[in-house]
mmCIF file with all atom_site columns, C-alpha atoms and ligand atoms in Angstrom:
data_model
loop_
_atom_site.group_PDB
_atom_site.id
_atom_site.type_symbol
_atom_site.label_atom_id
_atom_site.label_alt_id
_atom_site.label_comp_id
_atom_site.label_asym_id
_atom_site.label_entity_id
_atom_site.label_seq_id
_atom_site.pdbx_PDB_ins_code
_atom_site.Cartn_x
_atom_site.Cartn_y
_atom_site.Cartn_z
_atom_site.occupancy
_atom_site.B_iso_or_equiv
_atom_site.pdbx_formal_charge
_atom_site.auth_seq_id
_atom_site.auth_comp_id
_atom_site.auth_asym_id
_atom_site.auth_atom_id
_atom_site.pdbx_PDB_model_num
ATOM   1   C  CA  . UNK A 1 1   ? 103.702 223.134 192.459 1.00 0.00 ? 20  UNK A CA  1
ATOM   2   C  CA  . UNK A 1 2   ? 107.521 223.064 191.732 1.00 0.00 ? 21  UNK A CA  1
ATOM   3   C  CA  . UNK A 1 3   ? 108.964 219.977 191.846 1.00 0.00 ? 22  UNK A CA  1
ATOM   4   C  CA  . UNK A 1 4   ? 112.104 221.517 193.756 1.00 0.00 ? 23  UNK A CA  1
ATOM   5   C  CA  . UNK A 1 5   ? 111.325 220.541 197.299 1.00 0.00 ? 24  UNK A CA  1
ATOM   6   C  CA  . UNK A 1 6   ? 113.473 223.524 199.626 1.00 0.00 ? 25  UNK A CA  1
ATOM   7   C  CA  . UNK A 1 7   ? 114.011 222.329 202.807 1.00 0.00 ? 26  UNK A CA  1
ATOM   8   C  CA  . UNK A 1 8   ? 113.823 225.190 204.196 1.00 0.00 ? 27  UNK A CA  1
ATOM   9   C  CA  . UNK A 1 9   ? 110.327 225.196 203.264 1.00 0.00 ? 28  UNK A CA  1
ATOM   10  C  CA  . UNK A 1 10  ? 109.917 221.671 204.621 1.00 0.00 ? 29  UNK A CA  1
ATOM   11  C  CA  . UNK A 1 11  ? 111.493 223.094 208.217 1.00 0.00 ? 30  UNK A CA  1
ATOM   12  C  CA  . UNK A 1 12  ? 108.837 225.697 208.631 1.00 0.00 ? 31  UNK A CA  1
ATOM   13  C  CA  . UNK A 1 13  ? 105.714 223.297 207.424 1.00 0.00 ? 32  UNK A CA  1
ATOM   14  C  CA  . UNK A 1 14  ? 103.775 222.537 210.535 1.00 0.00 ? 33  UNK A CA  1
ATOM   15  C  CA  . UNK A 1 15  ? 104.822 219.520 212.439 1.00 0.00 ? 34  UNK A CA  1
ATOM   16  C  CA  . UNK A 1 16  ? 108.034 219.958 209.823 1.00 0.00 ? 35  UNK A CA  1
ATOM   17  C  CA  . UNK A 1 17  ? 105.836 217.757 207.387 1.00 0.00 ? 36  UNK A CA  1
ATOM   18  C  CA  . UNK A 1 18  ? 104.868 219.039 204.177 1.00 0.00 ? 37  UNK A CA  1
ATOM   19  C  CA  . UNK A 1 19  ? 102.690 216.980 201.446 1.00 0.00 ? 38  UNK A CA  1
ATOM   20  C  CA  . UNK A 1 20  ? 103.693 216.906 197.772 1.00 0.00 ? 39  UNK A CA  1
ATOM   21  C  CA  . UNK A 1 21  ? 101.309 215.997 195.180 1.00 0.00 ? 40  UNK A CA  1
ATOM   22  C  CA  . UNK A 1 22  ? 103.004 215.192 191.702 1.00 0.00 ? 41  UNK A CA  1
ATOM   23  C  CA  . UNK A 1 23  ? 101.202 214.608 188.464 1.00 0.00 ? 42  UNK A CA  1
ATOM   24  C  CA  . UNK A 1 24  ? 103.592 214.426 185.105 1.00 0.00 ? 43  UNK A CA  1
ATOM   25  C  CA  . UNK A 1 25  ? 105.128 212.806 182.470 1.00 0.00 ? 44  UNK A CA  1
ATOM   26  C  CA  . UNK A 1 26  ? 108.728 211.973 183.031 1.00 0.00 ? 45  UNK A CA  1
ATOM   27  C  CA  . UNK A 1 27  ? 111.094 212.356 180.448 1.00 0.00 ? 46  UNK A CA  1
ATOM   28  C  CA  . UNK A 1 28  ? 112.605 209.007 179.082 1.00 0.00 ? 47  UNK A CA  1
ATOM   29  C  CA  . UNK A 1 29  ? 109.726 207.126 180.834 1.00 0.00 ? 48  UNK A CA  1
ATOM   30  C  CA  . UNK A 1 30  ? 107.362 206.066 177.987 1.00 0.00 ? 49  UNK A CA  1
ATOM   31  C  CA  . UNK A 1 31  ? 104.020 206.363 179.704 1.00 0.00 ? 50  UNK A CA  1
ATOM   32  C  CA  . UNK A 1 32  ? 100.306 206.530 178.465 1.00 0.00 ? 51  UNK A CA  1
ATOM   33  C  CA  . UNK A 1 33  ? 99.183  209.358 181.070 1.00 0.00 ? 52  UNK A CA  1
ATOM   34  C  CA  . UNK A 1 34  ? 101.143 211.276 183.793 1.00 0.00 ? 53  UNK A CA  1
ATOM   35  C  CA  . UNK A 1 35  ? 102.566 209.562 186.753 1.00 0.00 ? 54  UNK A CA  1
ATOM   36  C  CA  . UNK A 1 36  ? 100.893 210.389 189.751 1.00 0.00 ? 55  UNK A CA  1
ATOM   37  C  CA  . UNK A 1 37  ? 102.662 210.228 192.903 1.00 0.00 ? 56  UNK A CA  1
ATOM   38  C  CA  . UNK A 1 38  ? 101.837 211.048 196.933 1.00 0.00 ? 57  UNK A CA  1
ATOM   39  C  CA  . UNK A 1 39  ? 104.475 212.147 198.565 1.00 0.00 ? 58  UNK A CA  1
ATOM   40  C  CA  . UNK A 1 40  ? 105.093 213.128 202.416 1.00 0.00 ? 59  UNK A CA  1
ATOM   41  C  CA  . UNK A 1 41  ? 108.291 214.752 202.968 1.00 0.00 ? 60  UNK A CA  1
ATOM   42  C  CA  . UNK A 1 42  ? 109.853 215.355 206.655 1.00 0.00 ? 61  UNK A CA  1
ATOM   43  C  CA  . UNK A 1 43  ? 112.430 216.829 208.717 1.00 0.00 ? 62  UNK A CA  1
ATOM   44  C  CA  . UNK A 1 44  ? 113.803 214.732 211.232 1.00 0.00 ? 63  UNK A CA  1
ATOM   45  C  CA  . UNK A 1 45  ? 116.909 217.019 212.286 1.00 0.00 ? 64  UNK A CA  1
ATOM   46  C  CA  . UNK A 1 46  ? 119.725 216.194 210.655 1.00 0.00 ? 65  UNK A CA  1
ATOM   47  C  CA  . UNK A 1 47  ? 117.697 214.023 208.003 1.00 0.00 ? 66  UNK A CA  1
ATOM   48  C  CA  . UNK A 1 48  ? 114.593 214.577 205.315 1.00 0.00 ? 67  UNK A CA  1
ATOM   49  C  CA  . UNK A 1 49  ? 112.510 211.738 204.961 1.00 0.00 ? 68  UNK A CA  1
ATOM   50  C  CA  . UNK A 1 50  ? 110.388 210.976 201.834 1.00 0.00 ? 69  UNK A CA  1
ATOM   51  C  CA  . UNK A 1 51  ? 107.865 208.512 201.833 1.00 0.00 ? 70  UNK A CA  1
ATOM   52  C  CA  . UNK A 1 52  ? 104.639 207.840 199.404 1.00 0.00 ? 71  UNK A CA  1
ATOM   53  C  CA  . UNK A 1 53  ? 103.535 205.970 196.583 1.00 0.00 ? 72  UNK A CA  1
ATOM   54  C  CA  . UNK A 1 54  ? 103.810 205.880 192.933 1.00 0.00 ? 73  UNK A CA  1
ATOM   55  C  CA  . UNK A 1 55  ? 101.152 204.872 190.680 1.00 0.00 ? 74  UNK A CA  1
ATOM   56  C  CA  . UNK A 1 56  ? 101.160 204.882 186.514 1.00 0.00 ? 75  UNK A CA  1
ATOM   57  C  CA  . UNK A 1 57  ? 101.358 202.985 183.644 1.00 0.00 ? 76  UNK A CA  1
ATOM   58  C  CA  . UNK A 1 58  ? 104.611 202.410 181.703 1.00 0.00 ? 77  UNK A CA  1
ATOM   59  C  CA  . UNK A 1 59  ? 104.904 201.019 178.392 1.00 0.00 ? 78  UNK A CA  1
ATOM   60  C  CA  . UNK A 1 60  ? 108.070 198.965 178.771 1.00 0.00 ? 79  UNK A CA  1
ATOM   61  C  CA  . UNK A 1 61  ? 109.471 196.761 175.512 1.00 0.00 ? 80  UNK A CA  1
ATOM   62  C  CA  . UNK A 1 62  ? 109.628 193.194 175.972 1.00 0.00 ? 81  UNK A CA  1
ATOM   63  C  CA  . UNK A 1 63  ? 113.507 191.648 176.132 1.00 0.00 ? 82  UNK A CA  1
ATOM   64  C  CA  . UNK A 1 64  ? 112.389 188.701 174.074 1.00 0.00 ? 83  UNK A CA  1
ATOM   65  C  CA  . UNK A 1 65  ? 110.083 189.421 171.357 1.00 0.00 ? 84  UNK A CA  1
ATOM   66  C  CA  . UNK A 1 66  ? 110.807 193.881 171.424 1.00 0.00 ? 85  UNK A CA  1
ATOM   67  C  CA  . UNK A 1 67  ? 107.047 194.015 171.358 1.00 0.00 ? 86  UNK A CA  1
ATOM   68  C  CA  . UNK A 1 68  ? 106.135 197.009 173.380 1.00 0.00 ? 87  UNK A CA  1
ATOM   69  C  CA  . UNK A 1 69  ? 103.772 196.260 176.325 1.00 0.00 ? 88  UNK A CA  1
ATOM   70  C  CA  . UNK A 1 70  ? 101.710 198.067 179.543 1.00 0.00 ? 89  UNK A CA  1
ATOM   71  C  CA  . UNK A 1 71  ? 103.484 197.828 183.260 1.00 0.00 ? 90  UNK A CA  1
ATOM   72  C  CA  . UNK A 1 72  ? 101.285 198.771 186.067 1.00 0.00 ? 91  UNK A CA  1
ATOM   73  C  CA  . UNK A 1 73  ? 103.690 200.673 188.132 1.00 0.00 ? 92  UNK A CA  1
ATOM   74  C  CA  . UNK A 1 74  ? 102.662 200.681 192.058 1.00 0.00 ? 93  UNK A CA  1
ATOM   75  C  CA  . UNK A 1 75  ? 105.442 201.512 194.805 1.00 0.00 ? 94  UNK A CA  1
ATOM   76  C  CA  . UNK A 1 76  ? 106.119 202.996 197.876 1.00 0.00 ? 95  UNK A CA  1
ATOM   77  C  CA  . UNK A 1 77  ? 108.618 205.269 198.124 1.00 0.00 ? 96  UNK A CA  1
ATOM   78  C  CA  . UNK A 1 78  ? 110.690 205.607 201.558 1.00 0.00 ? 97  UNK A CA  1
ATOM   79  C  CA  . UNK A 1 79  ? 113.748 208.289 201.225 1.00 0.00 ? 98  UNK A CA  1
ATOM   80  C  CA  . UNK A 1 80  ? 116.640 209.485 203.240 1.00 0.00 ? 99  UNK A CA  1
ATOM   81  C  CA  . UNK A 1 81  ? 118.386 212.168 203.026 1.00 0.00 ? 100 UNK A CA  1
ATOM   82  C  CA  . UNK A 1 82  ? 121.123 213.394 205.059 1.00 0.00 ? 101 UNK A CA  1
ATOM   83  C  CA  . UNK A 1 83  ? 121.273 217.302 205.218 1.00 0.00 ? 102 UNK A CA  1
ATOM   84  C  CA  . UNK A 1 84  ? 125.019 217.081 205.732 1.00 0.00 ? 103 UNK A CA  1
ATOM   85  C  CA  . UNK A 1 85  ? 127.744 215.245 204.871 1.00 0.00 ? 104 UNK A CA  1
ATOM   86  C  CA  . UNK A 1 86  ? 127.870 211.916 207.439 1.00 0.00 ? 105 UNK A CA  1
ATOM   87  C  CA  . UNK A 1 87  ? 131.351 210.972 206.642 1.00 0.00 ? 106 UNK A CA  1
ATOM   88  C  CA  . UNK A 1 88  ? 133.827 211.036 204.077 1.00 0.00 ? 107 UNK A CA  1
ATOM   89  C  CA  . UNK A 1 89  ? 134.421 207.548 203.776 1.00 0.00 ? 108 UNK A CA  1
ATOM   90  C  CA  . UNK A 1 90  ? 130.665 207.092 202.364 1.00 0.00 ? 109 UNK A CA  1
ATOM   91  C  CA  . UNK A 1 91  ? 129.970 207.634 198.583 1.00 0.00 ? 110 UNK A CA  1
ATOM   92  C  CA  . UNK A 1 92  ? 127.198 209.917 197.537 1.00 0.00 ? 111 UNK A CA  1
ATOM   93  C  CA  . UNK A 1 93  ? 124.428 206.898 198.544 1.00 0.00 ? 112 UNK A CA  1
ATOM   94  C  CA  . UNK A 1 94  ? 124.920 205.325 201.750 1.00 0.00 ? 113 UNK A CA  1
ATOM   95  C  CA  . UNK A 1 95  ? 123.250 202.224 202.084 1.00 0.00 ? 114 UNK A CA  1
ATOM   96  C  CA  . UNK A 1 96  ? 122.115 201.326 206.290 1.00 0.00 ? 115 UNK A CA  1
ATOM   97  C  CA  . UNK A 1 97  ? 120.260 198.077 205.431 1.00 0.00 ? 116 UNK A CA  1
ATOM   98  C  CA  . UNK A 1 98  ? 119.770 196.218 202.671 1.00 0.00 ? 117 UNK A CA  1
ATOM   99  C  CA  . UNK A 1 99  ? 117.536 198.056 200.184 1.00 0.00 ? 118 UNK A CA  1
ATOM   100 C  CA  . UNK A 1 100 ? 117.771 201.249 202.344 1.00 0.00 ? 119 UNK A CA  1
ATOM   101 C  CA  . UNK A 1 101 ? 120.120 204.388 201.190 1.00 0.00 ? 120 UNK A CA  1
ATOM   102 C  CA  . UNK A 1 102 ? 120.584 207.356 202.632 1.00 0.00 ? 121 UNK A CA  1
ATOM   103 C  CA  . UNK A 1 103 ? 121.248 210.323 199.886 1.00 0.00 ? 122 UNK A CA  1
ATOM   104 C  CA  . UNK A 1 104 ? 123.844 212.947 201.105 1.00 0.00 ? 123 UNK A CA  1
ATOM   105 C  CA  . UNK A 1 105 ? 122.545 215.900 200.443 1.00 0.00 ? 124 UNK A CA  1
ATOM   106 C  CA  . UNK A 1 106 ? 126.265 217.410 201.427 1.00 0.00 ? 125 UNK A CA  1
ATOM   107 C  CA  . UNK A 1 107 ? 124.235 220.968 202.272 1.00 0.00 ? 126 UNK A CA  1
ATOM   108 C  CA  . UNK A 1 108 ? 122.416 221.198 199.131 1.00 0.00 ? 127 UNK A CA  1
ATOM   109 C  CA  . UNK A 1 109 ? 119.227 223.092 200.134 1.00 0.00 ? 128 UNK A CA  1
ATOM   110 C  CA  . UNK A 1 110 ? 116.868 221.426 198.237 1.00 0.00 ? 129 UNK A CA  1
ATOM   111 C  CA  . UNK A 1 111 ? 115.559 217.860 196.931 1.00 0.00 ? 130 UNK A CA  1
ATOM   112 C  CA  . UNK A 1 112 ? 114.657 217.149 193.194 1.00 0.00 ? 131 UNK A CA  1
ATOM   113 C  CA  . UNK A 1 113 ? 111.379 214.951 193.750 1.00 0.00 ? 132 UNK A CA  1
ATOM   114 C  CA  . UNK A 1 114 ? 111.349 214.515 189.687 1.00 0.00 ? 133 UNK A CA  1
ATOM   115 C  CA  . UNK A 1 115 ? 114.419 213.102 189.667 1.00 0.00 ? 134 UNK A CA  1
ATOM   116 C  CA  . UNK A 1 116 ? 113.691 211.372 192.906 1.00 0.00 ? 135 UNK A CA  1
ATOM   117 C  CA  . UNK A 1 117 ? 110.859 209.955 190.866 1.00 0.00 ? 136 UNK A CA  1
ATOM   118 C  CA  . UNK A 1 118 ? 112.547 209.164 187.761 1.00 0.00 ? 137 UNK A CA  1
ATOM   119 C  CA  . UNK A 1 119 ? 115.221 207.101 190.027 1.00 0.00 ? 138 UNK A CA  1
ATOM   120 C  CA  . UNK A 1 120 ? 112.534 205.070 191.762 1.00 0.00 ? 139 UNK A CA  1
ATOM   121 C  CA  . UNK A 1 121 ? 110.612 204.071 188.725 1.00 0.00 ? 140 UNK A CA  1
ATOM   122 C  CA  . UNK A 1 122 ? 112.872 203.122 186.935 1.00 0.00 ? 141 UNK A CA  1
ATOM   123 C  CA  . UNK A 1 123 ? 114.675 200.791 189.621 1.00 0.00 ? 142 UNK A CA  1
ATOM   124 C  CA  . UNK A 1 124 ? 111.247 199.357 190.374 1.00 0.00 ? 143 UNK A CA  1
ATOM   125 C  CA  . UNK A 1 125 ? 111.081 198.131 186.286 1.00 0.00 ? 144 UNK A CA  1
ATOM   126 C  CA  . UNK A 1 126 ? 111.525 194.398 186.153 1.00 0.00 ? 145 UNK A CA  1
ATOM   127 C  CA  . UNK A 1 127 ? 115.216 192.678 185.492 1.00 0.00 ? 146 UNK A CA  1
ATOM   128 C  CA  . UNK A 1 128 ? 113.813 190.760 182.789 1.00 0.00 ? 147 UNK A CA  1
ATOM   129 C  CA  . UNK A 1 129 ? 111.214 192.543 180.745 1.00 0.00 ? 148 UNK A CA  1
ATOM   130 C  CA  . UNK A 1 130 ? 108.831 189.908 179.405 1.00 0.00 ? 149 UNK A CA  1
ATOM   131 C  CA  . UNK A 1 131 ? 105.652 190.957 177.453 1.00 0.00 ? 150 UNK A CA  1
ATOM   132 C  CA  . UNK A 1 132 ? 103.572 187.999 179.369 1.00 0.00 ? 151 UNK A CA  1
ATOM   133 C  CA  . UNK A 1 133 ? 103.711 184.028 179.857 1.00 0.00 ? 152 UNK A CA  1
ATOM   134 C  CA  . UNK A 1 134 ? 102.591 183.442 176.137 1.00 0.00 ? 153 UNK A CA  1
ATOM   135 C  CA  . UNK A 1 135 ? 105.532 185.899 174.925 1.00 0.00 ? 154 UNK A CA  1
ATOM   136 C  CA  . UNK A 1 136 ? 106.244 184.720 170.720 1.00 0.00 ? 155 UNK A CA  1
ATOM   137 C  CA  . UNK A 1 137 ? 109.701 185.443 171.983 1.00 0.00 ? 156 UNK A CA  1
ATOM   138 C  CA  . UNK A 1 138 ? 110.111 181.834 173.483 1.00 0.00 ? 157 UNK A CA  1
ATOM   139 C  CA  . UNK A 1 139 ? 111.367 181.078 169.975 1.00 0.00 ? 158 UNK A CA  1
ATOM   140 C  CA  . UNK A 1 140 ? 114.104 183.385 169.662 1.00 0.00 ? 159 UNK A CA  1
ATOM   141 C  CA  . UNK A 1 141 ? 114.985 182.428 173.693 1.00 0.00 ? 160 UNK A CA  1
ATOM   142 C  CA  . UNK A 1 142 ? 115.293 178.925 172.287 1.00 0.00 ? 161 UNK A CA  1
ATOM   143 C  CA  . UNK A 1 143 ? 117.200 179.627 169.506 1.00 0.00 ? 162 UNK A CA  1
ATOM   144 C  CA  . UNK A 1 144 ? 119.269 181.565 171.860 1.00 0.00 ? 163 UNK A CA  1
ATOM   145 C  CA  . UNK A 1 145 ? 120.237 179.000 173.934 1.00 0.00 ? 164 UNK A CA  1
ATOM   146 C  CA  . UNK A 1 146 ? 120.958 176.341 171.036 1.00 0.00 ? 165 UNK A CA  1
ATOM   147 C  CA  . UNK A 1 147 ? 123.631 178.739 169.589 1.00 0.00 ? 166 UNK A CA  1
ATOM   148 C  CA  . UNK A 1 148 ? 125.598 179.277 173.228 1.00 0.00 ? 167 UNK A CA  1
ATOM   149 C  CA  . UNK A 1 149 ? 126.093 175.375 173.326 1.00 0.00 ? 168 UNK A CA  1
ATOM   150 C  CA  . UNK A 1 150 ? 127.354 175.042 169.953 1.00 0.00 ? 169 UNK A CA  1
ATOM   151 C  CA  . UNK A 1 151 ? 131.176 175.747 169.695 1.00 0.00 ? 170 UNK A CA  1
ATOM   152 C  CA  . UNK A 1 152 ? 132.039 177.877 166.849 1.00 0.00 ? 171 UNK A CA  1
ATOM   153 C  CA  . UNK A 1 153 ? 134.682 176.108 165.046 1.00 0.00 ? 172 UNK A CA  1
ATOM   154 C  CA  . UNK A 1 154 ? 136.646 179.273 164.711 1.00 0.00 ? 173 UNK A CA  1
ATOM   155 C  CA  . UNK A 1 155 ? 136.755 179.586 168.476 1.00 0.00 ? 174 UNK A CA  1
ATOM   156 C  CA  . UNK A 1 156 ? 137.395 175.791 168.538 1.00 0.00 ? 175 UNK A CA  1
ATOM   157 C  CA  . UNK A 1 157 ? 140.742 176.742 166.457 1.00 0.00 ? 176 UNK A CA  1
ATOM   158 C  CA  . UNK A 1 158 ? 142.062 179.868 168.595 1.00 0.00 ? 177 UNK A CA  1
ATOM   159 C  CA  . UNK A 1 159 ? 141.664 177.941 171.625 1.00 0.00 ? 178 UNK A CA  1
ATOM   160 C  CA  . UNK A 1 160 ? 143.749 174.952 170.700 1.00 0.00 ? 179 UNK A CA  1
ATOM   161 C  CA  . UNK A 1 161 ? 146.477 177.766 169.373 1.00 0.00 ? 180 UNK A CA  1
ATOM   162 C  CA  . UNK A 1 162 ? 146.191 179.373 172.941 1.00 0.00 ? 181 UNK A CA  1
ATOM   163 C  CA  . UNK A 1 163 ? 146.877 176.058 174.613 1.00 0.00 ? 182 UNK A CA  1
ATOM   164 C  CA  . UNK A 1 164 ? 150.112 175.595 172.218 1.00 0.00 ? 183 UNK A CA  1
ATOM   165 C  CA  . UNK A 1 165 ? 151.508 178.452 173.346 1.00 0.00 ? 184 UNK A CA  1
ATOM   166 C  CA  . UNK A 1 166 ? 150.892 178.229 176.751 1.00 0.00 ? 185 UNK A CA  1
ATOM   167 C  CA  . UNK A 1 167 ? 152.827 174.593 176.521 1.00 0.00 ? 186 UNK A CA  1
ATOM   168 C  CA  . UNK A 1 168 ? 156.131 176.349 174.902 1.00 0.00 ? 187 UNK A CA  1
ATOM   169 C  CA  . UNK A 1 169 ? 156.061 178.705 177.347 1.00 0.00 ? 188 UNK A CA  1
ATOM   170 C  CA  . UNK A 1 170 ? 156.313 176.228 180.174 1.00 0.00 ? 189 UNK A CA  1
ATOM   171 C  CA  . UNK A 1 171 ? 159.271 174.636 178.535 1.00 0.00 ? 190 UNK A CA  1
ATOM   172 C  CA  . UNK A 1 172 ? 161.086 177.594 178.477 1.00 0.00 ? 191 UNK A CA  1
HETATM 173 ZN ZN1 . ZN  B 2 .   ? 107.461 189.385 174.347 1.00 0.00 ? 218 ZN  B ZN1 1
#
């Protein structure tokens, strides 16, 4: 099945609902087999509604240490999509509560689901990639934060210099 959802073919699906199975790699997603997704898409009038769930394994690489490590990707999926433009004052994404956007479809006549897919996963990755609670990486975290509390005399220098000159310029 093409991953180019039509709407039109969404419109004449009985009950305007029409069930999309997806099973594939995604490019720039490093996985170990396909992501599988369930997808339900519907017409509501003026709106297309995607909702499912997303299941797979990602190999993500850990901020800390760069080791590369398995993320058990499970998520529900709920998409709107507004066949026309709402109004001009709204970007491309319109968010109506928190979390919640509405994509303006702006009378395109059809909805990617892989990059619909590609989108979702890769906003449901976490903010700070850690390869697990005993990560080797505490080290260089450490280290990390030893060398933002030291001053580097350099800096030390250009700051005093930066105060000087903001003193003469008072004066004038
Ligand atoms: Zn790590």
């Amino acid at each position: 099945m093409s991953n180019i959802i039509k709407i039109e073919d969404v419109e004449n699906a009985p009950n305007k609902r029409l069930q999309v199975d997806f099973e594939d790699f995604i490019n720039e997603i490093n996985t170990i087999a396909p992501i599988k997704a369930t997808l339900e898409v519907s017409s509501l009038g003026e709106f297309v509604k995607i909702t499912g769930n997303v299941k797979g394994r990602v190999i993500l690489e850990c901020d800390l240490c760069l080791n590369e490590f398995e993320y058990n990707l499970d998520l529900d999926i709920e998409e709107l999509f507004a066949k026309n433009t709402l109004l001009d004052e709204y970007g491309q994404e319109t968010e109506i509560k928190e979390g919640q956007f509405i994509t303006d479809l702006a009378g395109k006549d059809n909805i990617d689901i892989y990059d619909l897919l590609y989108q979702s996963v890769i906003l449901d990755f976490p903010n700070k990639k850690v390869c697990g609670i005993k990560c080797k990486g505490d080290d260089f975290l450490s280290e990390e934060n030893f060398a933002q509390n030291q001053v580097d005399p350099r800096l030390a220098v250009f700051k005093t210099i930066q105060v000087k000159k903001e003193d003469n310029a008072d004066k004038k």
